[in-house]
Short mmCIF file of C-alpha atoms in Angstrom, two decimals:
data_model
loop_
_atom_site.label_atom_id
_atom_site.label_comp_id
_atom_site.label_asym_id
_atom_site.label_seq_id
_atom_site.Cartn_x
_atom_site.Cartn_y
_atom_site.Cartn_z
CA MET A 1 -25.61 -13.48 9.84
CA ALA A 2 -23.10 -14.80 12.32
CA ARG A 3 -21.90 -12.72 14.58
CA LEU A 4 -19.13 -10.92 13.50
CA ARG A 5 -16.43 -8.15 14.62
CA PRO A 6 -17.77 -4.41 13.33
CA ALA A 7 -15.39 -3.99 10.67
CA VAL A 8 -15.94 -7.44 9.48
CA ALA A 9 -20.28 -6.72 10.06
CA VAL A 10 -19.71 -3.24 8.25
CA ALA A 11 -17.77 -4.92 5.35
CA VAL A 12 -20.27 -7.19 5.01
CA LEU A 13 -23.16 -5.54 4.50
CA ALA A 14 -21.20 -2.98 1.57
CA ALA A 15 -20.61 -5.90 -0.06
CA MET A 16 -24.25 -7.21 -0.32
CA ALA A 17 -25.31 -3.50 -0.68
CA LEU A 18 -22.93 -3.57 -3.52
CA ALA A 19 -23.87 -6.61 -5.63
CA ALA A 20 -27.90 -6.32 -4.95
CA CYS A 21 -26.81 -2.53 -7.47
CA GLY A 22 -25.07 -4.68 -10.10
CA GLY A 23 -21.88 -6.42 -7.81
CA GLY A 24 -20.47 -9.78 -8.85
CA SER A 25 -19.71 -11.85 -12.53
CA THR A 26 -21.95 -10.76 -15.53
CA ALA A 27 -20.10 -13.56 -17.32
CA ASP A 28 -22.81 -15.09 -19.42
CA SER A 29 -23.36 -19.02 -19.05
CA SER A 30 -22.58 -19.63 -22.65
CA GLY A 31 -18.94 -20.51 -21.99
CA ASP A 32 -18.62 -19.12 -25.43
CA GLY A 33 -15.02 -17.92 -25.35
CA GLY A 34 -15.22 -14.15 -25.26
CA LYS A 35 -15.66 -13.58 -22.00
CA THR A 36 -12.94 -12.09 -19.80
CA LEU A 37 -12.87 -13.20 -15.85
CA THR A 38 -11.27 -11.63 -13.20
CA ILE A 39 -9.19 -13.56 -10.68
CA ALA A 40 -7.74 -11.20 -7.83
CA THR A 41 -4.60 -11.63 -5.46
CA ASP A 42 -4.88 -10.45 -1.58
CA LEU A 43 -2.02 -10.25 -0.39
CA PRO A 44 0.75 -7.62 1.78
CA LEU A 45 2.29 -6.07 -0.67
CA GLN A 46 4.17 -3.32 1.56
CA GLY A 47 6.68 -4.46 4.45
CA ALA A 48 8.56 -7.29 5.05
CA SER A 49 6.09 -9.77 3.40
CA LYS A 50 6.68 -7.86 0.52
CA ASP A 51 9.43 -9.61 -1.12
CA ALA A 52 7.25 -12.80 -0.77
CA SER A 53 4.16 -11.40 -2.37
CA ASP A 54 5.43 -10.03 -5.23
CA ALA A 55 7.01 -12.88 -5.67
CA THR A 56 4.06 -14.54 -5.96
CA ASN A 57 2.34 -11.83 -7.78
CA ASN A 58 4.89 -12.23 -10.58
CA ALA A 59 4.93 -16.18 -10.21
CA ILE A 60 1.33 -16.57 -11.33
CA LYS A 61 1.39 -13.05 -13.81
CA LEU A 62 4.41 -15.59 -15.08
CA TYR A 63 1.74 -18.82 -14.80
CA LEU A 64 -0.38 -16.97 -16.16
CA GLU A 65 0.91 -15.64 -19.18
CA GLN A 66 2.52 -19.65 -19.79
CA VAL A 67 -1.04 -21.03 -20.18
CA GLY A 68 -2.22 -18.31 -22.82
CA ASN A 69 -4.31 -16.45 -20.11
CA LYS A 70 -6.97 -19.31 -20.14
CA ALA A 71 -9.25 -21.48 -18.57
CA GLY A 72 -11.38 -23.03 -20.83
CA ASN A 73 -13.03 -20.94 -23.45
CA TYR A 74 -12.24 -17.62 -20.75
CA THR A 75 -9.62 -15.55 -20.72
CA ILE A 76 -8.47 -14.21 -17.49
CA GLU A 77 -7.61 -11.20 -15.58
CA PHE A 78 -4.66 -10.82 -13.13
CA LYS A 79 -5.69 -7.95 -10.07
CA PRO A 80 -3.83 -7.97 -7.54
CA TYR A 81 -4.74 -5.98 -4.06
CA ASP A 82 -2.51 -4.75 -1.56
CA ASP A 83 -3.87 -6.12 1.99
CA SER A 84 -1.20 -4.22 4.11
CA THR A 85 -0.52 -0.70 4.84
CA ALA A 86 2.39 1.20 4.84
CA ALA A 87 2.30 2.86 7.98
CA LYS A 88 1.96 -1.07 9.55
CA GLY A 89 3.97 -2.52 7.57
CA ALA A 90 2.04 -5.22 7.43
CA TRP A 91 -2.14 -6.60 7.10
CA ASP A 92 -4.07 -4.64 8.15
CA ASP A 93 -7.47 -5.25 9.22
CA ALA A 94 -9.30 -2.17 8.51
CA THR A 95 -7.68 -2.39 4.89
CA CYS A 96 -8.90 -6.48 4.77
CA ALA A 97 -12.40 -5.44 5.37
CA LYS A 98 -12.42 -3.12 2.43
CA ASN A 99 -10.87 -4.96 0.03
CA ALA A 100 -12.82 -7.79 0.95
CA THR A 101 -16.16 -5.31 -0.64
CA ASP A 102 -13.96 -4.39 -3.38
CA HIS A 103 -13.93 -7.64 -3.87
CA VAL A 104 -17.72 -8.46 -4.36
CA ALA A 105 -17.97 -5.30 -6.17
CA ASN A 106 -15.67 -5.81 -8.85
CA THR A 107 -18.53 -7.10 -11.59
CA ASN A 108 -16.12 -9.16 -13.51
CA GLU A 109 -14.18 -10.63 -10.47
CA VAL A 110 -14.61 -14.93 -9.69
CA ALA A 111 -11.91 -15.64 -7.32
CA VAL A 112 -9.39 -14.91 -5.59
CA MET A 113 -5.92 -16.16 -4.32
CA GLY A 114 -5.19 -15.42 -0.93
CA THR A 115 -4.70 -14.46 1.75
CA TYR A 116 -1.44 -14.66 3.07
CA ASN A 117 -2.35 -14.05 6.82
CA SER A 118 -5.57 -16.20 8.42
CA GLY A 119 -6.29 -13.12 10.22
CA CYS A 120 -7.05 -11.35 6.82
CA ALA A 121 -8.32 -14.06 5.70
CA LYS A 122 -11.21 -14.69 8.74
CA ILE A 123 -12.04 -11.26 8.00
CA ILE A 124 -12.92 -11.36 4.01
CA ALA A 125 -13.77 -15.49 3.65
CA PRO A 126 -17.71 -14.81 5.55
CA VAL A 127 -17.69 -11.33 3.34
CA LEU A 128 -17.27 -13.17 -0.30
CA ASN A 129 -19.70 -15.53 1.45
CA GLN A 130 -22.52 -13.62 2.06
CA ASP A 131 -21.82 -12.48 -1.92
CA PRO A 132 -25.65 -12.44 -3.28
CA SER A 133 -23.82 -13.70 -6.83
CA GLY A 134 -22.27 -16.05 -5.21
CA PRO A 135 -20.68 -17.20 -2.80
CA MET A 136 -17.07 -16.08 -4.53
CA LEU A 137 -14.49 -18.79 -4.29
CA MET A 138 -11.12 -17.65 -2.25
CA VAL A 139 -7.94 -20.27 -2.00
CA SER A 140 -5.48 -19.33 -0.01
CA HIS A 141 -1.63 -20.28 -0.91
CA ALA A 142 -0.69 -19.22 3.18
CA ASN A 143 -3.53 -19.52 5.96
CA THR A 144 -2.17 -22.06 7.77
CA ASN A 145 -4.61 -21.11 11.23
CA PRO A 146 -6.86 -24.75 10.92
CA GLY A 147 -10.06 -22.39 12.49
CA LEU A 148 -10.58 -21.58 9.34
CA THR A 149 -11.67 -24.90 7.73
CA LYS A 150 -11.44 -27.15 11.13
CA THR A 151 -12.88 -27.19 14.09
CA TRP A 152 -10.77 -24.85 16.67
CA ASP A 153 -11.98 -21.46 18.58
CA PRO A 154 -15.66 -21.02 19.63
CA GLY A 155 -17.68 -21.00 16.33
CA GLU A 156 -15.13 -22.21 13.98
CA PRO A 157 -15.21 -22.51 10.96
CA GLU A 158 -19.23 -21.71 10.91
CA LYS A 159 -18.59 -18.14 11.33
CA TYR A 160 -16.58 -17.73 7.80
CA LYS A 161 -18.94 -19.54 6.05
CA PRO A 162 -22.66 -17.54 7.12
CA THR A 163 -24.39 -18.57 3.86
CA GLY A 164 -23.71 -22.39 5.19
CA LYS A 165 -22.34 -22.72 1.76
CA PRO A 166 -18.71 -23.59 1.26
CA ASN A 167 -16.23 -20.78 -0.16
CA TYR A 168 -13.02 -20.84 1.36
CA ALA A 169 -10.26 -23.62 0.38
CA ARG A 170 -6.87 -23.71 0.85
CA VAL A 171 -3.65 -26.27 -0.63
CA ILE A 172 -1.89 -26.28 2.20
CA THR A 173 -0.92 -27.67 5.34
CA THR A 174 -2.61 -26.74 8.51
CA ASP A 175 -0.95 -25.20 11.74
CA ASP A 176 -2.86 -28.90 14.14
CA TYR A 177 -0.20 -30.86 11.99
CA GLN A 178 2.82 -28.24 12.04
CA GLY A 179 3.46 -27.24 15.70
CA GLU A 180 3.13 -30.60 16.99
CA ALA A 181 5.51 -31.24 14.28
CA ALA A 182 8.26 -28.96 14.71
CA ALA A 183 7.48 -30.47 18.60
CA ALA A 184 8.21 -33.76 17.21
CA PHE A 185 11.21 -32.55 15.54
CA LEU A 186 12.82 -30.80 18.96
CA ALA A 187 12.30 -33.64 20.85
CA GLU A 188 14.47 -36.20 17.85
CA LYS A 189 16.75 -33.69 18.87
CA GLY A 190 16.86 -34.33 22.88
CA ILE A 191 15.41 -31.13 23.55
CA LYS A 192 13.76 -31.22 26.66
CA SER A 193 12.08 -28.07 28.11
CA VAL A 194 10.93 -24.98 25.34
CA TYR A 195 9.34 -21.37 26.51
CA VAL A 196 7.43 -19.90 23.51
CA LEU A 197 6.92 -16.44 21.90
CA ASN A 198 3.63 -15.95 20.27
CA ASP A 199 2.57 -13.32 18.63
CA ASN A 200 -0.28 -12.51 19.87
CA GLN A 201 -2.08 -12.83 16.79
CA THR A 202 -4.53 -15.24 15.07
CA TYR A 203 -1.37 -17.33 12.71
CA GLY A 204 0.77 -17.05 15.86
CA GLN A 205 -1.95 -17.91 18.78
CA GLY A 206 -2.75 -20.63 16.56
CA VAL A 207 0.70 -22.58 15.93
CA ALA A 208 1.58 -22.06 19.84
CA THR A 209 -1.63 -23.83 20.79
CA SER A 210 -0.47 -27.38 18.91
CA PHE A 211 3.33 -26.67 19.37
CA VAL A 212 1.93 -26.28 22.87
CA GLU A 213 0.31 -29.67 22.67
CA GLY A 214 2.58 -31.70 21.05
CA SER A 215 4.87 -30.37 23.02
CA GLY A 216 2.65 -32.56 26.01
CA LYS A 217 3.06 -35.80 23.80
CA VAL A 218 6.78 -35.87 23.10
CA GLY A 219 7.67 -35.36 26.62
CA ILE A 220 8.93 -31.68 26.07
CA LYS A 221 7.98 -29.78 29.64
CA VAL A 222 6.29 -26.10 28.22
CA LEU A 223 8.62 -23.53 30.52
CA GLY A 224 6.34 -20.62 29.50
CA ASN A 225 3.64 -18.93 26.25
CA GLU A 226 3.31 -15.63 26.43
CA PRO A 227 2.82 -13.09 23.83
CA TRP A 228 6.01 -10.85 22.33
CA ASP A 229 5.05 -6.99 22.07
CA SER A 230 6.22 -6.07 18.25
CA LYS A 231 6.72 -2.59 19.03
CA GLN A 232 9.27 -2.83 21.12
CA THR A 233 12.92 -1.86 20.95
CA SER A 234 14.18 -4.78 22.54
CA TYR A 235 13.67 -7.84 23.71
CA ALA A 236 16.68 -7.86 25.94
CA ALA A 237 14.56 -8.10 29.52
CA LEU A 238 12.22 -10.60 28.01
CA PHE A 239 15.03 -13.24 27.62
CA THR A 240 16.68 -11.92 30.65
CA LYS A 241 13.15 -13.35 32.39
CA ILE A 242 13.45 -16.67 30.23
CA LYS A 243 17.26 -16.97 30.73
CA ALA A 244 16.91 -17.90 34.40
CA LEU A 245 13.93 -20.76 33.82
CA ASN A 246 17.19 -22.33 32.09
CA PRO A 247 14.69 -23.45 28.46
CA GLY A 248 16.10 -26.15 26.15
CA ALA A 249 14.69 -24.35 23.07
CA ILE A 250 13.03 -21.60 22.10
CA TYR A 251 10.64 -21.31 19.86
CA LEU A 252 8.93 -18.52 18.18
CA ALA A 253 4.94 -19.03 16.68
CA GLY A 254 4.31 -15.92 15.03
CA ILE A 255 5.28 -13.77 12.04
CA PHE A 256 8.51 -12.72 11.05
CA ASP A 257 6.85 -9.04 10.42
CA ASN A 258 6.16 -8.03 14.43
CA ASN A 259 9.96 -7.28 14.43
CA GLY A 260 10.97 -10.81 14.22
CA GLY A 261 14.20 -9.57 12.93
CA GLN A 262 14.71 -8.14 16.74
CA LEU A 263 13.69 -10.95 18.62
CA VAL A 264 16.13 -12.71 16.78
CA LYS A 265 18.42 -10.05 17.59
CA ASP A 266 18.28 -10.12 21.31
CA LYS A 267 17.42 -13.62 21.92
CA VAL A 268 21.56 -14.30 20.03
CA SER A 269 22.30 -11.71 22.34
CA VAL A 270 20.78 -13.05 25.56
CA LEU A 271 21.11 -16.85 25.22
CA GLY A 272 23.51 -17.46 23.03
CA ASP A 273 23.40 -18.24 19.18
CA GLN A 274 22.14 -21.30 17.41
CA ALA A 275 24.68 -23.71 19.19
CA THR A 276 25.10 -23.41 22.44
CA LEU A 277 20.76 -21.98 22.66
CA PRO A 278 18.49 -23.83 19.59
CA MET A 279 15.67 -22.24 18.55
CA MET A 280 12.78 -22.58 16.02
CA ALA A 281 10.02 -20.44 13.89
CA PRO A 282 6.89 -21.57 11.97
CA ASP A 283 6.28 -20.21 8.44
CA GLY A 284 5.41 -17.01 9.12
CA PHE A 285 9.64 -16.63 8.90
CA THR A 286 10.12 -18.31 6.00
CA GLY A 287 10.94 -16.76 2.92
CA TYR A 288 12.32 -13.25 4.63
CA PRO A 289 15.30 -12.01 2.78
CA ALA A 290 15.73 -9.63 5.92
CA LEU A 291 15.83 -12.85 7.89
CA GLN A 292 17.66 -15.07 5.66
CA GLN A 293 20.60 -11.89 5.61
CA LEU A 294 20.43 -11.47 9.22
CA PRO A 295 24.06 -13.48 11.43
CA GLN A 296 21.89 -14.03 14.46
CA ALA A 297 19.50 -16.44 12.38
CA GLU A 298 22.17 -18.78 11.20
CA GLY A 299 21.19 -22.61 12.12
CA LEU A 300 17.56 -21.04 13.10
CA TYR A 301 15.16 -24.27 12.60
CA LEU A 302 12.40 -23.55 10.67
CA SER A 303 9.48 -25.64 9.70
CA PHE A 304 6.91 -25.05 6.11
CA THR A 305 3.46 -26.48 5.42
CA GLY A 306 4.38 -27.99 1.71
CA LEU A 307 7.36 -28.64 -0.28
CA THR A 308 10.01 -25.95 -0.57
CA VAL A 309 12.00 -24.73 -3.81
CA ASP A 310 14.65 -26.58 -3.20
CA GLN A 311 12.63 -30.04 -2.54
CA LEU A 312 10.30 -29.10 -5.96
CA LYS A 313 13.42 -28.19 -8.00
CA ALA A 314 15.51 -31.76 -7.68
CA ALA A 315 12.58 -33.55 -8.66
CA GLY A 316 11.95 -31.77 -11.56
CA GLY A 317 8.52 -31.42 -13.20
CA SER A 318 6.11 -28.82 -13.54
CA ALA A 319 7.90 -26.79 -10.34
CA ALA A 320 11.41 -27.05 -11.92
CA LYS A 321 10.26 -25.89 -15.58
CA LEU A 322 8.45 -22.86 -13.51
CA LEU A 323 10.99 -22.05 -11.56
CA ASP A 324 13.81 -21.74 -14.65
CA ALA A 325 11.46 -19.81 -16.46
CA TYR A 326 10.91 -17.54 -12.99
CA LYS A 327 14.83 -16.87 -13.44
CA ALA A 328 14.96 -16.18 -16.54
CA GLU A 329 12.33 -13.92 -16.40
CA TYR A 330 12.80 -11.82 -13.78
CA GLY A 331 16.62 -12.91 -13.25
CA SER A 332 17.09 -14.04 -9.14
CA GLU A 333 16.12 -17.37 -8.17
CA LEU A 334 12.18 -17.75 -6.52
CA THR A 335 13.15 -18.32 -2.99
CA SER A 336 9.80 -18.10 -1.73
CA SER A 337 7.78 -21.80 -1.16
CA PHE A 338 4.94 -20.25 -0.66
CA ALA A 339 4.55 -18.33 -4.21
CA LEU A 340 4.81 -21.97 -5.69
CA TYR A 341 1.78 -22.72 -3.48
CA GLY A 342 0.13 -19.53 -4.86
CA VAL A 343 0.92 -20.84 -8.39
CA ALA A 344 -1.08 -24.82 -7.51
CA ALA A 345 -3.77 -22.35 -5.62
CA THR A 346 -3.53 -20.64 -8.61
CA GLN A 347 -4.35 -24.03 -10.40
CA VAL A 348 -6.91 -24.94 -8.23
CA ILE A 349 -8.96 -21.68 -9.29
CA LEU A 350 -8.68 -21.99 -13.15
CA ALA A 351 -9.59 -25.58 -12.84
CA ALA A 352 -12.72 -24.49 -11.44
CA ILE A 353 -13.92 -21.66 -13.78
CA GLU A 354 -12.43 -24.50 -16.48
CA LYS A 355 -15.36 -26.31 -15.12
CA SER A 356 -17.73 -23.22 -14.37
CA ASP A 357 -20.11 -21.15 -16.95
CA GLY A 358 -18.53 -18.01 -15.73
CA THR A 359 -20.39 -16.95 -12.45
CA ARG A 360 -18.84 -16.94 -9.35
CA LYS A 361 -21.41 -19.40 -8.02
CA SER A 362 -20.64 -21.97 -10.72
CA VAL A 363 -16.89 -21.31 -10.56
CA THR A 364 -17.58 -22.21 -6.36
CA ASP A 365 -19.74 -25.21 -7.01
CA ALA A 366 -16.88 -26.60 -9.43
CA VAL A 367 -14.49 -27.40 -5.73
CA PHE A 368 -17.21 -27.84 -3.26
CA THR A 369 -19.78 -30.08 -5.58
CA GLY A 370 -19.49 -33.42 -6.39
CA GLU A 371 -15.98 -34.61 -6.23
CA GLY A 372 -14.54 -30.86 -6.94
CA VAL A 373 -11.16 -30.36 -8.52
CA ALA A 374 -7.91 -32.02 -8.57
CA ILE A 375 -4.47 -30.84 -10.32
CA PRO A 376 -2.46 -34.12 -11.84
CA ALA A 377 0.54 -35.21 -9.87
CA ASP A 378 2.61 -34.22 -13.48
CA LYS A 379 0.83 -31.06 -13.55
CA SER A 380 1.03 -29.89 -10.68
CA LEU A 381 3.12 -26.68 -8.73
CA THR A 382 3.29 -29.22 -5.44
CA GLY A 383 5.01 -32.55 -7.51
CA LYS A 384 1.81 -34.12 -6.20
CA GLU A 385 -1.43 -34.38 -6.98
CA VAL A 386 -3.86 -31.61 -5.70
CA LYS A 387 -7.29 -32.27 -4.86
CA ILE A 388 -9.48 -30.09 -2.41
CA ASP A 389 -11.37 -31.74 -0.35
CA PRO A 390 -14.92 -30.70 -0.93
CA LYS A 391 -16.32 -31.43 2.38
CA THR A 392 -13.97 -29.00 4.05
CA GLY A 393 -12.12 -26.87 1.49
CA ASP A 394 -8.42 -28.34 2.71
CA ILE A 395 -5.80 -30.39 0.60
CA THR A 396 -6.49 -34.03 0.59
CA SER A 397 -2.41 -34.13 1.10
CA GLN A 398 -0.24 -32.71 4.56
CA ASP A 399 2.86 -32.48 4.35
CA ILE A 400 5.54 -31.02 6.82
CA SER A 401 9.42 -29.70 6.21
CA ILE A 402 11.93 -29.04 8.38
CA LEU A 403 14.56 -26.23 7.39
CA GLN A 404 17.78 -24.93 9.02
CA MET A 405 19.04 -21.30 7.74
CA LYS A 406 22.94 -22.14 6.60
CA GLY A 407 24.45 -19.35 5.24
CA GLY A 408 21.84 -16.80 4.80
CA LYS A 409 19.80 -20.06 3.03
CA GLU A 410 16.98 -22.04 4.11
CA THR A 411 18.31 -25.41 3.61
CA PHE A 412 15.83 -28.33 3.53
CA LEU A 413 16.61 -31.22 6.05
CA LYS A 414 14.42 -33.62 6.09
CA ALA A 415 10.45 -34.03 5.74
CA GLN A 416 8.98 -34.14 8.91
CA PRO A 417 5.81 -37.45 9.88
CA VAL A 418 2.74 -35.71 10.52
CA SER A 419 0.72 -37.59 12.77
#
């Protein structure tokens, strides 16, 4: 077993013990249509991410209803998991570790859609990978940290697949592309220098690293890259320090959950609005109504590691149909682009189940052996073919969208070329 953090190691051992006592899918191999299988989501259902997570779960449930809750001959049940806590208001290490053992212990569960946060995925993926009846498939709609599938930090990605067999995939572009694309966009806007703040978490540190590297390639001087403390009640002193350096822009590398609202407000208070000093953030700041409703967020530039709701709705096809059905069912527009990618990840899982004999191992093998699985463009919720590379688990296409907050709405500006 690869060396893991204590909480992860405990989760791995507990999951293996549960599996040895009967955990793992009890599906037979007949594919006779009489077997019900469970697919799960693992998302933060409390705190700032609640709205996007609820929208993701609702969109998946609606899609499952549209396909008759079936994948081939199997009937599909849906089970949402919460990986956040009320006290933290965001994803939580211990809760992610507990969820990992619960996924393994749920005998009918064959795959997990999630997680939203890359740090949580790094806890859950190796546990599912070591399930004796698996490995168990995990497909994310939102994890963008490169290390989950690529050489990035030391030991990555091998430590997330300690059996040597892959079980983790994603349908979204990664931060090695996102950070560089954001830097290229700011260079196009004439920015010559930038100060970077990161939230000191897996995702934020990763996208900050990519942005800094990308800035060097396009001639932007990085004046600093430091973490912000999510527990601070004011960042006025931090921005006063930054003001003395006279940056051309501010880049926020992290998630809005980590007190991003206060950070945005204090930036405007000390450094001025977007017209005075531009600010940009990655997709960890997208899809949050609290940010969209914040007057100080007006003009904020954002990047998203895929295609947006607006783009997909305008293009018509499967995504537009689901968006119309979502509004009819729930009485409001679906505004989270990640929610649509949650359905796209579910499509991959259903395709894998259809090709399987109903066991966890066979569901995972459907994605990572042979040609893997692909969702054709006319059926895909992303408007283009979704194909997972069976060697890496990454999607074979890369898309970066640049957005701007206008009138409380994330408005599409352009598709940013990916190098």
